[in-house]
Amino acid sequence: MPQRSSNLGGQPPGAADSSLPLPVRELVVEVQGGVAGTPGLDSVAEEIPVALVYNGVSYAVMMASPTNLEDFALGFSMTEGILNGADQLFDLEVVASELGLSVEMHIAGECLARLKARRRNFAGRTGCGLCGVESLEQAIPAVARVTPAPVPGDGAVQRGLAHLREHQQLQEQTGATHAAAWCDSRGHIVCAREDVGRHNALDKLIGAQLQSFGDDAFRDGFVLVSSRASYEMVQKCASVGIACLVALSAPTALAIRLARQAGMTLIAFARPGRHVIYHRSEPQTEEANHD
């Protein structure tokens, strides 16, 4: 019998509903490095198929960490263009079965009509953003324009970097997850989410922020991600009006082009003591320069 969990109201980062699979498994392993192998225990990140179902219509199956699924469902729905606002998601229920998890949502009728018109079924691997795309024209959709915002100063970027690890509980245990965090204009981390997939972590963060702050979710701050800055990450940020994306790793050339089209600030190779600005939405303010 499937097990159902409301998951409404959100969960703290890394939290798992008692009826859902655990996000971390303890496994017996063999540790090599000496004359003979020795037994040991290892913490391994779980990866579960999560089906996203809208008014009974299955839209996508993503491989994800089984945490913060309400945030994930809302964030994915927004960045995929299924919903135009959080208020168009009326209800949500997580159903667990032997095969995986289903997030069953009830959405507004006009959203369902739009979904059916562009419906695609795909298995979304953690590193894949094009599964189910049928033509080159569909591969890179138009990117949304964002409202320009001040570029974060070095102090703000460094402050976010310095505290990101504190919000990466699953990564600390397993070494296998990505994080996405929303930082305010001074670099203080307001919210963070983790997942085995970098896109999923960003969707979870977007969903959590929208539930908590609505239209003010992405005002005066920036997104900090533990991954590279791929074009999908830029698209997702632009789709909800995020004006600045900061990545620990490298950007792709396409991500830089899309950031320019969106009018978004793109910062990458953010490391202790330095970062690289690949595009800025507008000149730095005096306040940001002296942060």
PDB file of C-alpha atoms in Angstrom:
ATOM      1  CA  MET A   1       0.000   0.000   0.000  1.00  0.00           C
ATOM      2  CA  PRO A   2       1.307   3.488  -0.821  1.00  0.00           C
ATOM      3  CA  GLN A   3       2.028   5.721   2.170  1.00  0.00           C
ATOM      4  CA  ARG A   4       0.850   9.317   2.032  1.00  0.00           C
ATOM      5  CA  SER A   5       2.416  12.343   3.662  1.00  0.00           C
ATOM      6  CA  SER A   6       1.050  15.875   3.548  1.00  0.00           C
ATOM      7  CA  ASN A   7       4.493  17.565   3.763  1.00  0.00           C
ATOM      8  CA  LEU A   8       2.589  20.872   3.896  1.00  0.00           C
ATOM      9  CA  GLY A   9       4.108  23.586   6.023  1.00  0.00           C
ATOM     10  CA  GLY A  10       7.653  22.814   4.971  1.00  0.00           C
ATOM     11  CA  GLN A  11      10.503  21.119   6.792  1.00  0.00           C
ATOM     12  CA  PRO A  12      13.858  22.311   8.080  1.00  0.00           C
ATOM     13  CA  PRO A  13      16.872  21.729   5.835  1.00  0.00           C
ATOM     14  CA  GLY A  14      17.702  18.049   5.525  1.00  0.00           C
ATOM     15  CA  ALA A  15      14.577  16.992   7.415  1.00  0.00           C
ATOM     16  CA  ALA A  16      12.843  13.786   6.375  1.00  0.00           C
ATOM     17  CA  ASP A  17       9.230  12.827   7.005  1.00  0.00           C
ATOM     18  CA  SER A  18       8.986   9.627   9.068  1.00  0.00           C
ATOM     19  CA  SER A  19       6.985   7.926   6.294  1.00  0.00           C
ATOM     20  CA  LEU A  20       9.548   8.787   3.583  1.00  0.00           C
ATOM     21  CA  PRO A  21      12.931   7.230   2.780  1.00  0.00           C
ATOM     22  CA  LEU A  22      15.878   8.521   4.789  1.00  0.00           C
ATOM     23  CA  PRO A  23      18.199  10.910   2.914  1.00  0.00           C
ATOM     24  CA  VAL A  24      21.307   9.157   4.279  1.00  0.00           C
ATOM     25  CA  ARG A  25      22.060   5.423   4.545  1.00  0.00           C
ATOM     26  CA  GLU A  26      24.702   3.815   6.758  1.00  0.00           C
ATOM     27  CA  LEU A  27      26.412   0.996   4.850  1.00  0.00           C
ATOM     28  CA  VAL A  28      29.125  -1.496   5.733  1.00  0.00           C
ATOM     29  CA  VAL A  29      32.128  -1.017   3.423  1.00  0.00           C
ATOM     30  CA  GLU A  30      35.633  -2.374   3.028  1.00  0.00           C
ATOM     31  CA  VAL A  31      38.361   0.178   3.527  1.00  0.00           C
ATOM     32  CA  GLN A  32      41.591  -0.426   1.598  1.00  0.00           C
ATOM     33  CA  GLY A  33      44.921   1.239   2.177  1.00  0.00           C
ATOM     34  CA  GLY A  34      46.959  -1.263   4.102  1.00  0.00           C
ATOM     35  CA  VAL A  35      48.038  -4.856   3.802  1.00  0.00           C
ATOM     36  CA  ALA A  36      44.443  -6.041   4.116  1.00  0.00           C
ATOM     37  CA  GLY A  37      41.055  -4.422   3.850  1.00  0.00           C
ATOM     38  CA  THR A  38      39.266  -3.503   7.058  1.00  0.00           C
ATOM     39  CA  PRO A  39      35.509  -3.221   7.598  1.00  0.00           C
ATOM     40  CA  GLY A  40      33.961   0.175   8.222  1.00  0.00           C
ATOM     41  CA  LEU A  41      30.767   2.210   8.041  1.00  0.00           C
ATOM     42  CA  ASP A  42      30.066   4.855   5.425  1.00  0.00           C
ATOM     43  CA  SER A  43      27.267   7.430   5.170  1.00  0.00           C
ATOM     44  CA  VAL A  44      25.821   7.374   1.656  1.00  0.00           C
ATOM     45  CA  ALA A  45      23.354   9.873   0.148  1.00  0.00           C
ATOM     46  CA  GLU A  46      20.044   8.393  -0.974  1.00  0.00           C
ATOM     47  CA  GLU A  47      18.756   9.066  -4.490  1.00  0.00           C
ATOM     48  CA  ILE A  48      15.049   8.425  -5.143  1.00  0.00           C
ATOM     49  CA  PRO A  49      12.808   8.698  -8.235  1.00  0.00           C
ATOM     50  CA  VAL A  50      10.352  11.538  -7.547  1.00  0.00           C
ATOM     51  CA  ALA A  51       7.353  11.812  -9.885  1.00  0.00           C
ATOM     52  CA  LEU A  52       5.753  15.250 -10.213  1.00  0.00           C
ATOM     53  CA  VAL A  53       2.038  14.862 -10.886  1.00  0.00           C
ATOM     54  CA  TYR A  54      -0.357  17.758 -11.621  1.00  0.00           C
ATOM     55  CA  ASN A  55      -4.116  17.190 -11.288  1.00  0.00           C
ATOM     56  CA  GLY A  56      -3.518  13.515 -12.035  1.00  0.00           C
ATOM     57  CA  VAL A  57      -1.247  14.207 -15.038  1.00  0.00           C
ATOM     58  CA  SER A  58       2.311  12.878 -14.659  1.00  0.00           C
ATOM     59  CA  TYR A  59       4.788  15.470 -15.973  1.00  0.00           C
ATOM     60  CA  ALA A  60       8.283  14.450 -14.916  1.00  0.00           C
ATOM     61  CA  VAL A  61      10.321  11.989 -12.900  1.00  0.00           C
ATOM     62  CA  MET A  62      13.409  13.457 -11.254  1.00  0.00           C
ATOM     63  CA  MET A  63      16.133  11.720  -9.266  1.00  0.00           C
ATOM     64  CA  ALA A  64      16.376  13.623  -5.998  1.00  0.00           C
ATOM     65  CA  SER A  65      17.121  13.519  -2.294  1.00  0.00           C
ATOM     66  CA  PRO A  66      13.913  12.664  -0.376  1.00  0.00           C
ATOM     67  CA  THR A  67      13.866  15.892   1.658  1.00  0.00           C
ATOM     68  CA  ASN A  68      11.988  19.200   1.428  1.00  0.00           C
ATOM     69  CA  LEU A  69       9.787  17.859  -1.361  1.00  0.00           C
ATOM     70  CA  GLU A  70       7.146  20.568  -0.948  1.00  0.00           C
ATOM     71  CA  ASP A  71       9.844  23.168  -1.613  1.00  0.00           C
ATOM     72  CA  PHE A  72      11.121  21.130  -4.563  1.00  0.00           C
ATOM     73  CA  ALA A  73       7.689  20.752  -6.141  1.00  0.00           C
ATOM     74  CA  LEU A  74       6.894  24.463  -5.912  1.00  0.00           C
ATOM     75  CA  GLY A  75      10.326  25.568  -7.098  1.00  0.00           C
ATOM     76  CA  PHE A  76      10.323  23.129 -10.024  1.00  0.00           C
ATOM     77  CA  SER A  77       6.804  24.195 -11.003  1.00  0.00           C
ATOM     78  CA  MET A  78       7.864  27.837 -11.068  1.00  0.00           C
ATOM     79  CA  THR A  79      11.171  27.395 -12.918  1.00  0.00           C
ATOM     80  CA  GLU A  80       9.546  25.076 -15.468  1.00  0.00           C
ATOM     81  CA  GLY A  81       6.918  27.727 -16.182  1.00  0.00           C
ATOM     82  CA  ILE A  82       4.025  25.520 -15.069  1.00  0.00           C
ATOM     83  CA  LEU A  83       2.989  28.035 -12.411  1.00  0.00           C
ATOM     84  CA  ASN A  84       3.161  31.817 -12.594  1.00  0.00           C
ATOM     85  CA  GLY A  85       2.821  32.209  -8.834  1.00  0.00           C
ATOM     86  CA  ALA A  86       2.845  30.158  -5.645  1.00  0.00           C
ATOM     87  CA  ASP A  87      -0.852  30.860  -5.127  1.00  0.00           C
ATOM     88  CA  GLN A  88      -1.650  28.677  -8.170  1.00  0.00           C
ATOM     89  CA  LEU A  89      -0.575  25.581  -6.216  1.00  0.00           C
ATOM     90  CA  PHE A  90      -3.658  24.711  -4.161  1.00  0.00           C
ATOM     91  CA  ASP A  91      -2.669  21.444  -2.526  1.00  0.00           C
ATOM     92  CA  LEU A  92       0.195  18.963  -2.370  1.00  0.00           C
ATOM     93  CA  GLU A  93       0.593  15.405  -1.120  1.00  0.00           C
ATOM     94  CA  VAL A  94       3.618  13.109  -1.124  1.00  0.00           C
ATOM     95  CA  VAL A  95       2.880   9.443  -1.795  1.00  0.00           C
ATOM     96  CA  ALA A  96       5.529   6.807  -1.096  1.00  0.00           C
ATOM     97  CA  SER A  97       5.558   3.404  -2.801  1.00  0.00           C
ATOM     98  CA  GLU A  98       8.071   0.633  -3.421  1.00  0.00           C
ATOM     99  CA  LEU A  99       9.043   2.270  -6.724  1.00  0.00           C
ATOM    100  CA  GLY A 100       9.721   5.754  -5.375  1.00  0.00           C
ATOM    101  CA  LEU A 101       7.832   8.906  -4.443  1.00  0.00           C
ATOM    102  CA  SER A 102       5.029  10.832  -6.126  1.00  0.00           C
ATOM    103  CA  VAL A 103       4.325  14.476  -5.389  1.00  0.00           C
ATOM    104  CA  GLU A 104       0.672  14.898  -6.278  1.00  0.00           C
ATOM    105  CA  MET A 105      -0.350  18.512  -6.764  1.00  0.00           C
ATOM    106  CA  HIS A 106      -3.616  20.303  -7.399  1.00  0.00           C
ATOM    107  CA  ILE A 107      -3.034  23.399  -9.531  1.00  0.00           C
ATOM    108  CA  ALA A 108      -5.138  26.079 -11.227  1.00  0.00           C
ATOM    109  CA  GLY A 109      -6.998  25.097 -14.393  1.00  0.00           C
ATOM    110  CA  GLU A 110      -5.172  27.535 -16.667  1.00  0.00           C
ATOM    111  CA  CYS A 111      -1.839  26.108 -15.470  1.00  0.00           C
ATOM    112  CA  LEU A 112      -2.966  22.570 -16.233  1.00  0.00           C
ATOM    113  CA  ALA A 113      -4.014  23.607 -19.741  1.00  0.00           C
ATOM    114  CA  ARG A 114      -0.572  25.131 -20.301  1.00  0.00           C
ATOM    115  CA  LEU A 115       1.082  21.985 -18.935  1.00  0.00           C
ATOM    116  CA  LYS A 116      -0.887  19.714 -21.249  1.00  0.00           C
ATOM    117  CA  ALA A 117       0.003  21.869 -24.247  1.00  0.00           C
ATOM    118  CA  ARG A 118       3.719  21.437 -23.603  1.00  0.00           C
ATOM    119  CA  ARG A 119       3.688  18.173 -21.706  1.00  0.00           C
ATOM    120  CA  ARG A 120       6.859  16.113 -21.738  1.00  0.00           C
ATOM    121  CA  ASN A 121       7.653  12.878 -19.914  1.00  0.00           C
ATOM    122  CA  PHE A 122      11.257  12.348 -18.952  1.00  0.00           C
ATOM    123  CA  ALA A 123      13.486  10.696 -16.395  1.00  0.00           C
ATOM    124  CA  GLY A 124      15.579  13.556 -15.046  1.00  0.00           C
ATOM    125  CA  ARG A 125      19.033  12.403 -14.077  1.00  0.00           C
ATOM    126  CA  THR A 126      20.895  14.545 -11.536  1.00  0.00           C
ATOM    127  CA  GLY A 127      23.192  15.993 -14.200  1.00  0.00           C
ATOM    128  CA  CYS A 128      20.710  16.244 -17.058  1.00  0.00           C
ATOM    129  CA  GLY A 129      18.701  19.240 -18.152  1.00  0.00           C
ATOM    130  CA  LEU A 130      17.585  18.205 -21.644  1.00  0.00           C
ATOM    131  CA  CYS A 131      15.898  14.830 -21.139  1.00  0.00           C
ATOM    132  CA  GLY A 132      12.675  14.741 -23.150  1.00  0.00           C
ATOM    133  CA  VAL A 133      13.555  17.647 -25.438  1.00  0.00           C
ATOM    134  CA  GLU A 134      12.583  16.719 -28.988  1.00  0.00           C
ATOM    135  CA  SER A 135      14.209  19.418 -31.125  1.00  0.00           C
ATOM    136  CA  LEU A 136      17.064  21.909 -31.173  1.00  0.00           C
ATOM    137  CA  GLU A 137      14.532  24.739 -30.973  1.00  0.00           C
ATOM    138  CA  GLN A 138      13.385  23.406 -27.577  1.00  0.00           C
ATOM    139  CA  ALA A 139      16.898  22.952 -26.219  1.00  0.00           C
ATOM    140  CA  ILE A 140      17.501  26.543 -25.106  1.00  0.00           C
ATOM    141  CA  PRO A 141      14.272  28.445 -24.343  1.00  0.00           C
ATOM    142  CA  ALA A 142      14.273  32.224 -24.179  1.00  0.00           C
ATOM    143  CA  VAL A 143      15.594  33.535 -20.875  1.00  0.00           C
ATOM    144  CA  ALA A 144      13.543  36.004 -18.819  1.00  0.00           C
ATOM    145  CA  ARG A 145      14.804  39.531 -18.137  1.00  0.00           C
ATOM    146  CA  VAL A 146      15.419  40.433 -14.505  1.00  0.00           C
ATOM    147  CA  THR A 147      15.244  43.767 -12.717  1.00  0.00           C
ATOM    148  CA  PRO A 148      18.830  45.047 -12.280  1.00  0.00           C
ATOM    149  CA  ALA A 149      20.164  45.067  -8.731  1.00  0.00           C
ATOM    150  CA  PRO A 150      23.410  46.183  -7.097  1.00  0.00           C
ATOM    151  CA  VAL A 151      26.292  43.751  -7.526  1.00  0.00           C
ATOM    152  CA  PRO A 152      27.252  42.190  -4.165  1.00  0.00           C
ATOM    153  CA  GLY A 153      30.545  43.421  -2.789  1.00  0.00           C
ATOM    154  CA  ASP A 154      33.494  41.193  -2.003  1.00  0.00           C
ATOM    155  CA  GLY A 155      32.631  41.219   1.693  1.00  0.00           C
ATOM    156  CA  ALA A 156      29.143  39.903   1.038  1.00  0.00           C
ATOM    157  CA  VAL A 157      30.353  37.120  -1.262  1.00  0.00           C
ATOM    158  CA  GLN A 158      33.063  36.105   1.209  1.00  0.00           C
ATOM    159  CA  ARG A 159      30.613  36.102   4.120  1.00  0.00           C
ATOM    160  CA  GLY A 160      28.260  33.764   2.256  1.00  0.00           C
ATOM    161  CA  LEU A 161      31.145  31.459   1.322  1.00  0.00           C
ATOM    162  CA  ALA A 162      32.434  31.364   4.891  1.00  0.00           C
ATOM    163  CA  HIS A 163      29.112  30.128   6.258  1.00  0.00           C
ATOM    164  CA  LEU A 164      27.849  27.866   3.454  1.00  0.00           C
ATOM    165  CA  ARG A 165      29.353  24.701   4.959  1.00  0.00           C
ATOM    166  CA  GLU A 166      27.309  25.270   8.108  1.00  0.00           C
ATOM    167  CA  HIS A 167      24.184  24.679   6.000  1.00  0.00           C
ATOM    168  CA  GLN A 168      25.451  21.544   4.237  1.00  0.00           C
ATOM    169  CA  GLN A 169      24.539  18.801   6.684  1.00  0.00           C
ATOM    170  CA  LEU A 170      24.005  16.135   4.012  1.00  0.00           C
ATOM    171  CA  GLN A 171      27.270  17.055   2.279  1.00  0.00           C
ATOM    172  CA  GLU A 172      29.107  16.844   5.592  1.00  0.00           C
ATOM    173  CA  GLN A 173      27.748  13.324   6.131  1.00  0.00           C
ATOM    174  CA  THR A 174      28.040  11.954   2.605  1.00  0.00           C
ATOM    175  CA  GLY A 175      30.195  14.198   0.395  1.00  0.00           C
ATOM    176  CA  ALA A 176      27.641  13.658  -2.393  1.00  0.00           C
ATOM    177  CA  THR A 177      25.222  16.600  -2.369  1.00  0.00           C
ATOM    178  CA  HIS A 178      25.021  20.161  -3.680  1.00  0.00           C
ATOM    179  CA  ALA A 179      23.696  23.202  -1.860  1.00  0.00           C
ATOM    180  CA  ALA A 180      21.899  26.365  -2.914  1.00  0.00           C
ATOM    181  CA  ALA A 181      21.557  29.282  -0.509  1.00  0.00           C
ATOM    182  CA  TRP A 182      19.824  32.659  -0.547  1.00  0.00           C
ATOM    183  CA  CYS A 183      22.052  35.375   0.901  1.00  0.00           C
ATOM    184  CA  ASP A 184      20.904  38.870   1.805  1.00  0.00           C
ATOM    185  CA  SER A 185      22.718  41.920   0.460  1.00  0.00           C
ATOM    186  CA  ARG A 186      25.407  41.617   3.149  1.00  0.00           C
ATOM    187  CA  GLY A 187      25.997  37.925   2.507  1.00  0.00           C
ATOM    188  CA  HIS A 188      24.126  36.498   5.489  1.00  0.00           C
ATOM    189  CA  ILE A 189      22.530  33.159   4.554  1.00  0.00           C
ATOM    190  CA  VAL A 190      18.764  33.366   4.992  1.00  0.00           C
ATOM    191  CA  CYS A 191      17.838  29.920   3.660  1.00  0.00           C
ATOM    192  CA  ALA A 192      19.656  26.903   2.212  1.00  0.00           C
ATOM    193  CA  ARG A 193      18.645  23.590   0.664  1.00  0.00           C
ATOM    194  CA  GLU A 194      20.592  20.469  -0.362  1.00  0.00           C
ATOM    195  CA  ASP A 195      20.104  17.714  -2.925  1.00  0.00           C
ATOM    196  CA  VAL A 196      22.075  15.147  -4.896  1.00  0.00           C
ATOM    197  CA  GLY A 197      21.273  17.261  -7.970  1.00  0.00           C
ATOM    198  CA  ARG A 198      22.388  20.887  -8.264  1.00  0.00           C
ATOM    199  CA  HIS A 199      19.223  21.820 -10.194  1.00  0.00           C
ATOM    200  CA  ASN A 200      17.075  20.200  -7.516  1.00  0.00           C
ATOM    201  CA  ALA A 201      18.868  22.057  -4.728  1.00  0.00           C
ATOM    202  CA  LEU A 202      18.161  25.352  -6.508  1.00  0.00           C
ATOM    203  CA  ASP A 203      14.510  24.438  -7.093  1.00  0.00           C
ATOM    204  CA  LYS A 204      14.151  23.542  -3.407  1.00  0.00           C
ATOM    205  CA  LEU A 205      15.646  26.872  -2.385  1.00  0.00           C
ATOM    206  CA  ILE A 206      13.352  28.786  -4.747  1.00  0.00           C
ATOM    207  CA  GLY A 207      10.306  26.947  -3.435  1.00  0.00           C
ATOM    208  CA  ALA A 208      11.268  27.536   0.194  1.00  0.00           C
ATOM    209  CA  GLN A 209      11.851  31.263  -0.350  1.00  0.00           C
ATOM    210  CA  LEU A 210       8.566  31.719  -2.218  1.00  0.00           C
ATOM    211  CA  GLN A 211       6.625  29.974   0.539  1.00  0.00           C
ATOM    212  CA  SER A 212       8.234  32.122   3.224  1.00  0.00           C
ATOM    213  CA  PHE A 213       8.410  35.532   1.546  1.00  0.00           C
ATOM    214  CA  GLY A 214       6.164  35.537  -1.531  1.00  0.00           C
ATOM    215  CA  ASP A 215       6.838  38.440  -3.895  1.00  0.00           C
ATOM    216  CA  ASP A 216       9.722  39.661  -1.700  1.00  0.00           C
ATOM    217  CA  ALA A 217      11.531  36.306  -1.834  1.00  0.00           C
ATOM    218  CA  PHE A 218      14.407  37.457  -4.034  1.00  0.00           C
ATOM    219  CA  ARG A 219      14.776  41.150  -3.265  1.00  0.00           C
ATOM    220  CA  ASP A 220      18.171  42.557  -2.232  1.00  0.00           C
ATOM    221  CA  GLY A 221      20.387  39.497  -2.238  1.00  0.00           C
ATOM    222  CA  PHE A 222      21.933  36.718  -4.292  1.00  0.00           C
ATOM    223  CA  VAL A 223      21.885  32.973  -4.793  1.00  0.00           C
ATOM    224  CA  LEU A 224      25.021  31.051  -3.826  1.00  0.00           C
ATOM    225  CA  VAL A 225      25.443  27.542  -5.243  1.00  0.00           C
ATOM    226  CA  SER A 226      28.102  24.921  -4.500  1.00  0.00           C
ATOM    227  CA  SER A 227      28.199  23.794  -8.117  1.00  0.00           C
ATOM    228  CA  ARG A 228      29.229  25.176 -11.494  1.00  0.00           C
ATOM    229  CA  ALA A 229      27.123  27.871 -13.153  1.00  0.00           C
ATOM    230  CA  SER A 230      25.456  26.022 -16.016  1.00  0.00           C
ATOM    231  CA  TYR A 231      22.931  27.599 -18.350  1.00  0.00           C
ATOM    232  CA  GLU A 232      20.056  25.814 -16.569  1.00  0.00           C
ATOM    233  CA  MET A 233      21.009  27.463 -13.285  1.00  0.00           C
ATOM    234  CA  VAL A 234      20.922  30.887 -14.956  1.00  0.00           C
ATOM    235  CA  GLN A 235      17.547  30.113 -16.553  1.00  0.00           C
ATOM    236  CA  LYS A 236      16.034  28.952 -13.269  1.00  0.00           C
ATOM    237  CA  CYS A 237      17.221  32.068 -11.453  1.00  0.00           C
ATOM    238  CA  ALA A 238      16.003  34.395 -14.187  1.00  0.00           C
ATOM    239  CA  SER A 239      12.584  32.716 -14.314  1.00  0.00           C
ATOM    240  CA  VAL A 240      11.787  33.922 -10.780  1.00  0.00           C
ATOM    241  CA  GLY A 241      13.542  37.295 -10.983  1.00  0.00           C
ATOM    242  CA  ILE A 242      16.815  36.490  -9.209  1.00  0.00           C
ATOM    243  CA  ALA A 243      19.262  39.199 -10.279  1.00  0.00           C
ATOM    244  CA  CYS A 244      22.539  37.637  -9.121  1.00  0.00           C
ATOM    245  CA  LEU A 245      23.938  34.098  -9.187  1.00  0.00           C
ATOM    246  CA  VAL A 246      27.204  33.244  -7.426  1.00  0.00           C
ATOM    247  CA  ALA A 247      28.796  29.836  -8.061  1.00  0.00           C
ATOM    248  CA  LEU A 248      31.734  28.146  -6.368  1.00  0.00           C
ATOM    249  CA  SER A 249      32.849  26.501  -9.595  1.00  0.00           C
ATOM    250  CA  ALA A 250      33.173  27.540 -13.233  1.00  0.00           C
ATOM    251  CA  PRO A 251      30.527  29.002 -15.556  1.00  0.00           C
ATOM    252  CA  THR A 252      29.896  27.772 -19.075  1.00  0.00           C
ATOM    253  CA  ALA A 253      30.073  30.132 -22.045  1.00  0.00           C
ATOM    254  CA  LEU A 254      26.346  29.617 -22.655  1.00  0.00           C
ATOM    255  CA  ALA A 255      25.565  30.511 -19.044  1.00  0.00           C
ATOM    256  CA  ILE A 256      27.478  33.767 -19.479  1.00  0.00           C
ATOM    257  CA  ARG A 257      25.604  34.591 -22.701  1.00  0.00           C
ATOM    258  CA  LEU A 258      22.252  33.914 -21.064  1.00  0.00           C
ATOM    259  CA  ALA A 259      23.183  36.000 -18.017  1.00  0.00           C
ATOM    260  CA  ARG A 260      23.904  38.888 -20.385  1.00  0.00           C
ATOM    261  CA  GLN A 261      20.565  38.391 -22.133  1.00  0.00           C
ATOM    262  CA  ALA A 262      18.769  38.306 -18.779  1.00  0.00           C
ATOM    263  CA  GLY A 263      20.616  41.326 -17.409  1.00  0.00           C
ATOM    264  CA  MET A 264      21.760  39.163 -14.496  1.00  0.00           C
ATOM    265  CA  THR A 265      24.965  39.415 -12.502  1.00  0.00           C
ATOM    266  CA  LEU A 266      26.961  36.187 -12.839  1.00  0.00           C
ATOM    267  CA  ILE A 267      29.832  35.493 -10.469  1.00  0.00           C
ATOM    268  CA  ALA A 268      31.809  32.243 -10.485  1.00  0.00           C
ATOM    269  CA  PHE A 269      35.001  30.696  -9.119  1.00  0.00           C
ATOM    270  CA  ALA A 270      33.945  32.156  -5.772  1.00  0.00           C
ATOM    271  CA  ARG A 271      36.722  31.050  -3.444  1.00  0.00           C
ATOM    272  CA  PRO A 272      38.176  32.403  -0.188  1.00  0.00           C
ATOM    273  CA  GLY A 273      39.804  35.728  -1.021  1.00  0.00           C
ATOM    274  CA  ARG A 274      38.660  36.040  -4.652  1.00  0.00           C
ATOM    275  CA  HIS A 275      35.827  35.706  -7.154  1.00  0.00           C
ATOM    276  CA  VAL A 276      35.333  36.428 -10.844  1.00  0.00           C
ATOM    277  CA  ILE A 277      32.533  38.644 -12.199  1.00  0.00           C
ATOM    278  CA  TYR A 278      31.554  37.411 -15.674  1.00  0.00           C
ATOM    279  CA  HIS A 279      28.676  39.858 -16.087  1.00  0.00           C
ATOM    280  CA  ARG A 280      27.260  42.590 -13.886  1.00  0.00           C
ATOM    281  CA  SER A 281      23.702  43.844 -14.026  1.00  0.00           C
ATOM    282  CA  GLU A 282      24.697  47.396 -13.112  1.00  0.00           C
ATOM    283  CA  PRO A 283      27.689  49.241 -11.617  1.00  0.00           C
ATOM    284  CA  GLN A 284      28.476  48.479  -7.980  1.00  0.00           C
ATOM    285  CA  THR A 285      27.035  50.870  -5.444  1.00  0.00           C
ATOM    286  CA  GLU A 286      29.263  52.692  -2.981  1.00  0.00           C
ATOM    287  CA  GLU A 287      27.663  50.740  -0.120  1.00  0.00           C
ATOM    288  CA  ALA A 288      28.379  47.401  -1.813  1.00  0.00           C
ATOM    289  CA  ASN A 289      31.996  48.427  -2.476  1.00  0.00           C
ATOM    290  CA  HIS A 290      32.560  49.158   1.206  1.00  0.00           C
ATOM    291  CA  ASP A 291      30.688  46.149   2.624  1.00  0.00           C
TER     292      ASP A 291
END
